[in-house]
Amino acid sequence: QVQLVESGGGLVQAGGSLRLSCAASGSILSIDRMGWYRQAPGKQRAMVAAITGGDSTNYADSAKGRFTISRDNAKNTVNLQMNNLKPEDTAVYYCNAANSITRVDYWGQGTQVTVSS
């Protein structure tokens, strides 16, 4: 089992920045991919950014150029730096950890990000 705890959400004005962090614990050696997803009211959960064990990154088109995902292996954390936030970025953001071989996913409890116009 892997436990994920997110932090860093909140309320920010459009154009502002937030940094989300996800601390992983448990059987983290089984994980080869971590990422951030978001779910806005009435919409499906969608990937925002992901990073593999080899530090290969992948971003949703809406996040490219504004968001940066990074990992700190020493602290077992994955961070999402979000700049130039827009009202449409408002959502609950979830940390995800995955084993691409077994296709087992783990999820954090979510953290609310609200961007005011």
mmCIF file of C-alpha atoms in Angstrom:
data_model
loop_
_atom_site.group_PDB
_atom_site.id
_atom_site.type_symbol
_atom_site.label_atom_id
_atom_site.label_comp_id
_atom_site.label_asym_id
_atom_site.label_seq_id
_atom_site.Cartn_x
_atom_site.Cartn_y
_atom_site.Cartn_z
ATOM 1 C CA GLN A 1 0.000 0.000 0.000
ATOM 2 C CA VAL A 2 1.007 3.569 -0.672
ATOM 3 C CA GLN A 3 -0.271 6.557 1.254
ATOM 4 C CA LEU A 4 -0.380 9.994 -0.325
ATOM 5 C CA VAL A 5 -0.928 13.269 1.501
ATOM 6 C CA GLU A 6 -1.383 16.484 -0.448
ATOM 7 C CA SER A 7 -0.853 20.016 0.778
ATOM 8 C CA GLY A 8 -0.612 23.515 -0.628
ATOM 9 C CA GLY A 9 -4.043 24.204 -2.042
ATOM 10 C CA GLY A 10 -5.941 27.401 -1.370
ATOM 11 C CA LEU A 11 -7.470 30.541 -2.774
ATOM 12 C CA VAL A 12 -5.493 32.737 -5.139
ATOM 13 C CA GLN A 13 -6.266 35.528 -7.556
ATOM 14 C CA ALA A 14 -5.927 35.047 -11.282
ATOM 15 C CA GLY A 15 -2.307 35.434 -12.318
ATOM 16 C CA GLY A 16 -1.046 34.191 -8.988
ATOM 17 C CA SER A 17 0.884 31.064 -8.068
ATOM 18 C CA LEU A 18 0.483 28.042 -5.848
ATOM 19 C CA ARG A 19 2.720 25.093 -5.084
ATOM 20 C CA LEU A 20 1.179 21.736 -4.339
ATOM 21 C CA SER A 21 3.109 19.001 -2.567
ATOM 22 C CA CYS A 22 2.404 15.304 -2.244
ATOM 23 C CA ALA A 23 4.185 13.206 0.349
ATOM 24 C CA ALA A 24 4.299 9.477 -0.345
ATOM 25 C CA SER A 25 4.844 6.726 2.210
ATOM 26 C CA GLY A 26 4.495 2.974 2.370
ATOM 27 C CA SER A 27 5.459 0.663 -0.491
ATOM 28 C CA ILE A 28 6.871 3.453 -2.633
ATOM 29 C CA LEU A 29 9.413 1.187 -4.352
ATOM 30 C CA SER A 30 6.486 -0.278 -6.275
ATOM 31 C CA ILE A 31 5.711 3.117 -7.822
ATOM 32 C CA ASP A 32 7.187 4.148 -11.159
ATOM 33 C CA ARG A 33 4.968 7.096 -12.016
ATOM 34 C CA MET A 34 3.469 9.933 -10.026
ATOM 35 C CA GLY A 35 1.267 12.736 -11.120
ATOM 36 C CA TRP A 36 -1.366 15.325 -10.414
ATOM 37 C CA TYR A 37 -4.952 15.145 -11.596
ATOM 38 C CA ARG A 38 -7.790 17.582 -11.121
ATOM 39 C CA GLN A 39 -11.541 17.441 -11.068
ATOM 40 C CA ALA A 40 -13.751 20.461 -11.467
ATOM 41 C CA PRO A 41 -17.471 20.376 -10.567
ATOM 42 C CA GLY A 42 -19.424 18.493 -13.197
ATOM 43 C CA LYS A 43 -16.309 17.333 -15.007
ATOM 44 C CA GLN A 44 -14.282 14.140 -15.108
ATOM 45 C CA ARG A 45 -10.970 13.813 -13.342
ATOM 46 C CA ALA A 46 -8.166 14.605 -15.773
ATOM 47 C CA MET A 47 -4.403 14.453 -15.723
ATOM 48 C CA VAL A 48 -2.556 17.710 -15.210
ATOM 49 C CA ALA A 49 1.050 16.545 -15.067
ATOM 50 C CA ALA A 50 3.000 13.354 -14.487
ATOM 51 C CA ILE A 51 6.586 12.333 -13.856
ATOM 52 C CA THR A 52 8.266 8.963 -14.117
ATOM 53 C CA GLY A 53 11.128 7.443 -12.173
ATOM 54 C CA GLY A 54 13.455 8.566 -14.947
ATOM 55 C CA ASP A 55 12.182 12.134 -14.554
ATOM 56 C CA SER A 56 10.345 12.088 -17.848
ATOM 57 C CA THR A 57 7.441 14.520 -17.618
ATOM 58 C CA ASN A 58 4.109 14.847 -19.343
ATOM 59 C CA TYR A 59 1.682 17.759 -19.179
ATOM 60 C CA ALA A 60 -1.870 18.438 -20.212
ATOM 61 C CA ASP A 61 -2.054 21.097 -22.899
ATOM 62 C CA SER A 62 -3.723 23.457 -20.425
ATOM 63 C CA ALA A 63 -0.749 23.140 -18.069
ATOM 64 C CA LYS A 64 2.112 23.491 -20.527
ATOM 65 C CA GLY A 65 4.175 26.612 -19.968
ATOM 66 C CA ARG A 66 2.494 27.405 -16.646
ATOM 67 C CA PHE A 67 2.865 24.328 -14.437
ATOM 68 C CA THR A 68 5.995 22.404 -13.505
ATOM 69 C CA ILE A 69 6.066 18.996 -11.880
ATOM 70 C CA SER A 70 9.116 17.874 -9.936
ATOM 71 C CA ARG A 71 10.094 15.203 -7.478
ATOM 72 C CA ASP A 72 12.327 15.061 -4.434
ATOM 73 C CA ASN A 73 13.405 11.452 -4.040
ATOM 74 C CA ALA A 74 15.085 12.115 -0.706
ATOM 75 C CA LYS A 75 11.797 13.334 0.753
ATOM 76 C CA ASN A 76 9.514 11.061 -1.306
ATOM 77 C CA THR A 77 7.547 14.057 -2.473
ATOM 78 C CA VAL A 78 6.172 15.255 -5.767
ATOM 79 C CA ASN A 79 5.480 18.926 -6.275
ATOM 80 C CA LEU A 80 3.415 20.916 -8.720
ATOM 81 C CA GLN A 81 4.376 24.536 -9.184
ATOM 82 C CA MET A 82 1.468 26.400 -10.738
ATOM 83 C CA ASN A 83 2.045 29.876 -12.141
ATOM 84 C CA ASN A 84 -0.198 32.319 -13.952
ATOM 85 C CA LEU A 85 -3.269 30.601 -12.557
ATOM 86 C CA LYS A 86 -6.601 31.099 -14.271
ATOM 87 C CA PRO A 87 -10.171 30.752 -12.973
ATOM 88 C CA GLU A 88 -10.548 27.639 -15.113
ATOM 89 C CA ASP A 89 -7.804 25.995 -13.035
ATOM 90 C CA THR A 90 -10.243 25.890 -10.122
ATOM 91 C CA ALA A 91 -10.669 22.261 -9.102
ATOM 92 C CA VAL A 92 -9.837 19.645 -6.529
ATOM 93 C CA TYR A 93 -6.306 18.472 -7.232
ATOM 94 C CA TYR A 94 -5.399 14.868 -6.531
ATOM 95 C CA CYS A 95 -2.005 13.278 -6.216
ATOM 96 C CA ASN A 96 -1.653 9.943 -7.976
ATOM 97 C CA ALA A 97 0.941 7.201 -7.671
ATOM 98 C CA ALA A 98 0.954 4.315 -10.096
ATOM 99 C CA ASN A 99 2.681 1.084 -10.982
ATOM 100 C CA SER A 100 2.549 0.954 -14.771
ATOM 101 C CA ILE A 101 3.187 -2.803 -14.840
ATOM 102 C CA THR A 102 0.467 -3.925 -12.428
ATOM 103 C CA ARG A 103 -1.705 -0.885 -13.224
ATOM 104 C CA VAL A 104 -2.367 -0.303 -9.558
ATOM 105 C CA ASP A 105 -3.231 3.302 -8.697
ATOM 106 C CA TYR A 106 -3.167 5.132 -5.422
ATOM 107 C CA TRP A 107 -4.840 8.476 -4.729
ATOM 108 C CA GLY A 108 -4.535 11.202 -2.180
ATOM 109 C CA GLN A 109 -7.529 12.812 -0.511
ATOM 110 C CA GLY A 110 -7.419 15.885 -2.740
ATOM 111 C CA THR A 111 -6.731 19.542 -2.124
ATOM 112 C CA GLN A 112 -8.928 22.417 -3.268
ATOM 113 C CA VAL A 113 -7.498 25.072 -5.562
ATOM 114 C CA THR A 114 -9.699 28.099 -6.174
ATOM 115 C CA VAL A 115 -8.677 30.867 -8.550
ATOM 116 C CA SER A 116 -10.703 34.050 -8.378
ATOM 117 C CA SER A 117 -11.068 36.409 -11.316
#
